[in-house]
Coordinates of C-alpha atoms in Angstrom, one line a residue:
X1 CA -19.6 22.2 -3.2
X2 CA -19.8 18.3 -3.5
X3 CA -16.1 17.4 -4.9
X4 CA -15.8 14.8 -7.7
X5 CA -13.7 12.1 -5.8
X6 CA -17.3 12.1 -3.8
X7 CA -19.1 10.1 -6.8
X8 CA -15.8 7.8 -6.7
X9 CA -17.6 5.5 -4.4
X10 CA -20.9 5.2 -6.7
X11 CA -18.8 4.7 -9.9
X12 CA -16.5 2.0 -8.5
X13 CA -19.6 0.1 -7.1
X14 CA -21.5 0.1 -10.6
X15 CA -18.3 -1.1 -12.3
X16 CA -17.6 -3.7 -9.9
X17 CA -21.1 -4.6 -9.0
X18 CA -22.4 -5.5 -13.2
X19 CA -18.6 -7.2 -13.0
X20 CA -19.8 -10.1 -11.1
X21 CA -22.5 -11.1 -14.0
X22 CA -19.9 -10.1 -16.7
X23 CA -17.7 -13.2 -15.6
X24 CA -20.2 -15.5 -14.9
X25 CA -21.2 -14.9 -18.9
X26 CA -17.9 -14.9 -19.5
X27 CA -17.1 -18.2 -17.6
X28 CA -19.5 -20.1 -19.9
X29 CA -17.0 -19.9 -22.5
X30 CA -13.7 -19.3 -21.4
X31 CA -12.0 -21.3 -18.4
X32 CA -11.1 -19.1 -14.9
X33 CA -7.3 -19.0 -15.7
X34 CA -7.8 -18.1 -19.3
X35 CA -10.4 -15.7 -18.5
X36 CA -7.7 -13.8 -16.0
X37 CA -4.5 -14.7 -18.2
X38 CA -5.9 -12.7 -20.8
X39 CA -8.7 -9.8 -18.8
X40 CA -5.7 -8.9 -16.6
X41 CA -2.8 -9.0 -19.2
X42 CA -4.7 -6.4 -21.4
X43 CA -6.1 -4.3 -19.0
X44 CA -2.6 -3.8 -17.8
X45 CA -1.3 -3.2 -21.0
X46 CA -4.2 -0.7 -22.0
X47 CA -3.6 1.3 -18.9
X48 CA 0.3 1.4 -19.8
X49 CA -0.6 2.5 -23.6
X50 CA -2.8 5.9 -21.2
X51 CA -0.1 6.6 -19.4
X52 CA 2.3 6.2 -22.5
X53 CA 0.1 8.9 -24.0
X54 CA -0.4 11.0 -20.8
X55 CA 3.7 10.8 -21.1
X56 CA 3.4 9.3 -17.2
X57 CA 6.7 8.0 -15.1
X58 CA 6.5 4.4 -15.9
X59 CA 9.5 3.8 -13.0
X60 CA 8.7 2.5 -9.9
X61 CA 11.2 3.3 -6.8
X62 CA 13.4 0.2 -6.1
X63 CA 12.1 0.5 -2.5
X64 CA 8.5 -0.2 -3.6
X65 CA 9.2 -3.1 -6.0
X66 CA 8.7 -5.9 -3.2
X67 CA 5.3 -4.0 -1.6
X68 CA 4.2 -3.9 -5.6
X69 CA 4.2 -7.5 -6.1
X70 CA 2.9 -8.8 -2.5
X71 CA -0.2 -6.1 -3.7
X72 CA -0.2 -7.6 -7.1
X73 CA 0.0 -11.4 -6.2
X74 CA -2.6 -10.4 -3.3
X75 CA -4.9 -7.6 -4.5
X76 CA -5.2 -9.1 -8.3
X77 CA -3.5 -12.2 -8.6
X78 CA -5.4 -14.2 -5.4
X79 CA -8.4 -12.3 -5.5
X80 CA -9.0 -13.0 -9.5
X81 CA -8.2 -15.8 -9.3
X82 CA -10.6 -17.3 -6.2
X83 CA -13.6 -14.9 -7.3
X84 CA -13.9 -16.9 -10.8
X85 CA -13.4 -20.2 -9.4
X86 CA -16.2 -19.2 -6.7
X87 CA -18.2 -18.4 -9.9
X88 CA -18.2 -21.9 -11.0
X89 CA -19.1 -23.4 -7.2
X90 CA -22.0 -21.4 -6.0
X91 CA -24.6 -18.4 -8.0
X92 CA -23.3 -15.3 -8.7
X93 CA -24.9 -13.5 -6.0
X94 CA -23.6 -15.8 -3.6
X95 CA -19.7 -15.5 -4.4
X96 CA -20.5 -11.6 -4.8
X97 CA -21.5 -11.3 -0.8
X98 CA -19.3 -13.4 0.8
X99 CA -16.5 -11.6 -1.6
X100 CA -17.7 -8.4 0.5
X101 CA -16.8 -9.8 4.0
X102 CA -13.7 -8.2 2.5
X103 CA -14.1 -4.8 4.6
X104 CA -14.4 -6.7 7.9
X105 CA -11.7 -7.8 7.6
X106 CA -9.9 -4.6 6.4
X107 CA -10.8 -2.8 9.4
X108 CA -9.9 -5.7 11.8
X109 CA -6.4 -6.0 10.4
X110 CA -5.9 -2.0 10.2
X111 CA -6.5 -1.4 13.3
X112 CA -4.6 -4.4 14.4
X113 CA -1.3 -3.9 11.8
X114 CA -2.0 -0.4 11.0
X115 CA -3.5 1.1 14.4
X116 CA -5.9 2.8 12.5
X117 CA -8.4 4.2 15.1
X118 CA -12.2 2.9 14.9
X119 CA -15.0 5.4 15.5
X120 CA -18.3 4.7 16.3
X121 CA -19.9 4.8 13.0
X122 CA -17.0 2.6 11.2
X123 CA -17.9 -0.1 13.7
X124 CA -21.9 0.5 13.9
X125 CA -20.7 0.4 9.9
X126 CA -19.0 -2.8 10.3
X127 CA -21.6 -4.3 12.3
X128 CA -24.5 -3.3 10.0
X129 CA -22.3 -4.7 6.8
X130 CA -21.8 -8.1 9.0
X131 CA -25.4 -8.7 9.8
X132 CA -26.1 -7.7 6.4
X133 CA -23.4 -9.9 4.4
X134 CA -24.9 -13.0 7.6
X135 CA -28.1 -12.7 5.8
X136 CA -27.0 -13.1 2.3
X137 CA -24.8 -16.0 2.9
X138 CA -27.8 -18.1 4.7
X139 CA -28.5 -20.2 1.1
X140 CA -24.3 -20.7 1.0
X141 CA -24.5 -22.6 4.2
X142 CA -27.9 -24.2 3.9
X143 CA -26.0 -25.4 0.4
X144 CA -23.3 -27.1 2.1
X145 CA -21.2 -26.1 -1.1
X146 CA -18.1 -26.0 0.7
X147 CA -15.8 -24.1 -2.3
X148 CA -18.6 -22.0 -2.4
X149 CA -17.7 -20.8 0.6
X150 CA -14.4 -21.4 1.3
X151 CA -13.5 -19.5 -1.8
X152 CA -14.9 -16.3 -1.9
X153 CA -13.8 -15.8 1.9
X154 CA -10.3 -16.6 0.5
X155 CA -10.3 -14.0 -1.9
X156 CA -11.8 -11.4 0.8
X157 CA -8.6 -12.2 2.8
X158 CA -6.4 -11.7 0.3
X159 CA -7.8 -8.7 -0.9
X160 CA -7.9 -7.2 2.6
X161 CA -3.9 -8.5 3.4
X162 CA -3.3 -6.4 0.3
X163 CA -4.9 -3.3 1.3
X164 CA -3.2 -4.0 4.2
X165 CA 0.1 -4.0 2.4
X166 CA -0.6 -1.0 0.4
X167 CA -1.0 1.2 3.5
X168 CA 1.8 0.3 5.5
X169 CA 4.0 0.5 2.3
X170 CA 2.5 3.0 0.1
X171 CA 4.0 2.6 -3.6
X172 CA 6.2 5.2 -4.9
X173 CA 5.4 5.8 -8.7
X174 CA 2.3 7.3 -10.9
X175 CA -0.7 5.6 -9.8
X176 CA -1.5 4.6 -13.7
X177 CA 1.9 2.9 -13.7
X178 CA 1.6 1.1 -11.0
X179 CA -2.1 -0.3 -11.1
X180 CA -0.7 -1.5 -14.7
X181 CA 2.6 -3.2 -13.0
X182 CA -0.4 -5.1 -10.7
X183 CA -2.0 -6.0 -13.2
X184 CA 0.7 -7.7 -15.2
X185 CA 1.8 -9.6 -11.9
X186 CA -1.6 -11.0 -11.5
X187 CA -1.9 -12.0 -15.3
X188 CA 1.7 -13.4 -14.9
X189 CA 0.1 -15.5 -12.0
X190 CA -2.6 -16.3 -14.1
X191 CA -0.9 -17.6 -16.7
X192 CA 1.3 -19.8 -15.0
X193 CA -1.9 -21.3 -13.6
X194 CA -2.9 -21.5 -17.1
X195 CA 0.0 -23.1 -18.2
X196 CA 0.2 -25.8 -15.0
X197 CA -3.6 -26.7 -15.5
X198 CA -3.8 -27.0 -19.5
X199 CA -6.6 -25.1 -19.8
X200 CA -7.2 -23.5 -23.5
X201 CA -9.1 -21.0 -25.6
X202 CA -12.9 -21.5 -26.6
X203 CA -13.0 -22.7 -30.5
X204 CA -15.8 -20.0 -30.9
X205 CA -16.9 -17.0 -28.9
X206 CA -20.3 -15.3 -28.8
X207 CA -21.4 -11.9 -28.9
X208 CA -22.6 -12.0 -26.2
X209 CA -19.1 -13.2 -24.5
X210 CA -16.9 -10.7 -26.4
X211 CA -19.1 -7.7 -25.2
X212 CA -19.1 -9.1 -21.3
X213 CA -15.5 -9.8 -21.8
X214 CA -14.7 -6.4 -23.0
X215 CA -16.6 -4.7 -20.7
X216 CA -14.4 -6.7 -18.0
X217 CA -11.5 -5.4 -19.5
X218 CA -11.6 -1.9 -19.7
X219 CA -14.5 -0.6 -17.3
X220 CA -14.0 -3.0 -14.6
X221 CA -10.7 -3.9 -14.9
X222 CA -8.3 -1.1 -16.0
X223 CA -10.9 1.9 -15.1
X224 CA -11.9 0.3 -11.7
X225 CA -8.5 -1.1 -10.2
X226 CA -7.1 2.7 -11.4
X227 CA -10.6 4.1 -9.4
X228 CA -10.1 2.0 -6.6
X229 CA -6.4 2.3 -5.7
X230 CA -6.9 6.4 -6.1
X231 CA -9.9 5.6 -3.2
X232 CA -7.2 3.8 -1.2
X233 CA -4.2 6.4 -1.6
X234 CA -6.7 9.5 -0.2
X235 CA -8.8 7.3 2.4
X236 CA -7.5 5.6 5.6
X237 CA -7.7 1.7 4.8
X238 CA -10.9 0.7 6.5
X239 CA -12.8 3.7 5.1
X240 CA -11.3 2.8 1.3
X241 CA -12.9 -0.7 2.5
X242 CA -16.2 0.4 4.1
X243 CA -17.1 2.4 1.1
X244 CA -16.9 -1.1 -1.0
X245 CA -19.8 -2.4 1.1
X246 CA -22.4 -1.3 -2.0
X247 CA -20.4 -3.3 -4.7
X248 CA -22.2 -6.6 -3.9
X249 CA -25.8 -4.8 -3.6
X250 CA -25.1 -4.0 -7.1
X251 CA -23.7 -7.4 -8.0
X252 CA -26.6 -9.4 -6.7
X253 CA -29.2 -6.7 -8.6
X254 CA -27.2 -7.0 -11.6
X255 CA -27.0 -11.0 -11.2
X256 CA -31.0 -11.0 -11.2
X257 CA -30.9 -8.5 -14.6
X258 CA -28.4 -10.6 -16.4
X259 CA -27.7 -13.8 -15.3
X260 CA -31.5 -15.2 -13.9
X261 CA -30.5 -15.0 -10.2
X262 CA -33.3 -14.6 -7.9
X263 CA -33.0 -13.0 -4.2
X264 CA -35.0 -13.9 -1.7
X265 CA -36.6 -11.6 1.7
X266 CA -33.9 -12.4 3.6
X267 CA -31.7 -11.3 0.7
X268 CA -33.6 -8.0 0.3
X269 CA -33.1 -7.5 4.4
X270 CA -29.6 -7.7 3.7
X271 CA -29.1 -5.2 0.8
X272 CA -30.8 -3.1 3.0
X273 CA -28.3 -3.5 6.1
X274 CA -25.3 -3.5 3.5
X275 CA -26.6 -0.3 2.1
X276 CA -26.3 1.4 5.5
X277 CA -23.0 0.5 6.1
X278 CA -21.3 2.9 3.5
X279 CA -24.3 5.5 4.4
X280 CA -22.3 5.8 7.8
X281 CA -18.8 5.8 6.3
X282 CA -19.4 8.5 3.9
X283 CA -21.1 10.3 6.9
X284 CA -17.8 10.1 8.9
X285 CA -15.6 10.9 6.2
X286 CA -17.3 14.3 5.5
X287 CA -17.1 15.0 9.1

């Protein structure tokens, strides 16, 4: 019988995937640290109302406290905050795949930090996901966007350093709880940024805007980050990062649907490579 934390994978890479053309809509009306200062503040506080209601342990261990905020300011804070700046430097699909170097990384630095073994399928995996990833970035370097580059590896960094973090130090505390306590450290980031740079609210939003914006909030957000750090607390940390591999297959797709963007052959060679990469993970992990 196929277990339900099987269709994890699939749900977290449709949430995250249509994410990536949900900001850039998003972006044309609100500025990047608005646009987290508020996404990640209510997400957090609508996954602290669940767990209010679900009558969850909202206290965290005092011995987690410090591995909870280098996750938040890494996982949520960093990441946010580089992905929607990337938005504004280079196309959606662009900051989407160079995001997703992300799980090379994760399984470099687990086995390096963590001494997670590597099979043979997480690095035929690994290499497949590279190539892959190599062929979708070809545009970003023939660009010579630098930030559009620069950017979006930054964030994969700090996402990996996080899982990284969350591993080694696994948080003691209900996992609704503590996703929400993540949250709130990144929108505190956020709105310090917000604060320091003098950004402020659109006069007028659009339709269009609010529904992207709440979509953000609550599916990719609150639902996804719980989704995801479930993923990582039952999976060793490259396979939680491996299985992520699809997310910017479904970004680019969804970029062409909803945002115009427009994919090239070599960019339909790399889908292909990137979608064999968590193929091979998933194959291991039912082993």
């Amino acid at each position: 019988m196929i277990r339900r934390e099987s269709f994890f994978p699939v749900l977290l890479a449709l949430l995250w995937g249509f994410n990536w053309p949900a900001i850039k809509i998003v972006l044309q009306e609100f500025p990047p640290f608005v646009l987290r200062g508020i996404g990640l503040g209510s997400a957090s506080l609508l996954l602290l109302a669940v767990a209010l209601m679900l009558r969850r342990r909202l206290r965290v261990e005092r011995a987690s406290l410090l591995p909870l905020l280098v996750a938040g300011t890494l996982n949520i804070a960093a990441f946010n905050i580089f992905t929607a700046f990337a938005q504004l430097s280079t196309t959606t699909s662009q900051a989407a795949i160079l995001t997703y170097t992300m799980p090379i990384w994760s399984v470099v630095l687990a086995a390096l930090i963590l001494r997670e073994p590597i099979g043979r399928e997480k690095v035929m995996a690994v290499i497949i996901g590279a190539i892959g990833i190599g062929l979708l970035a070809i545009p970003v370097f023939k660009s010579g966007q630098t930030l559009g580059i620069i950017l979006p590896i930054l964030a994969a960094l700090a996402w990996a350093l996080g899982t990284i973090v969350l591993k080694k130090w696994p948080l003691k505390g209900d996992p609704i709880a503590t996703t929400a306590y993540q949250l709130m450290i990144g929108a505190a980031i956020s709105l310090t940024g917000l604060a320091i740079s003098g950004e402020a609210l659109p006069p007028a939003v659009s339709a269009k805007v609010a529904g992207a914006f709440l979509f953000h909030i609550v599916c990719a957000t609150a639902g996804a980050y719980l989704l995801w750090f479930t993923i990582l607390s039952r999976n060793a940390a490259s396979t939680s990062a491996l299985l992520s591999f699809a997310v910017p297959v479904v970004g680019v797709l969804s970029a062409m649907l909803l945002v115009g963007d427009r994919p090239s052959l070599t960019d339909i060679a790399g889908f292909a490579a990137i979608l064999a990469a968590p193929a091979l993970v998933l194959r291991s992990s039912l082993k």
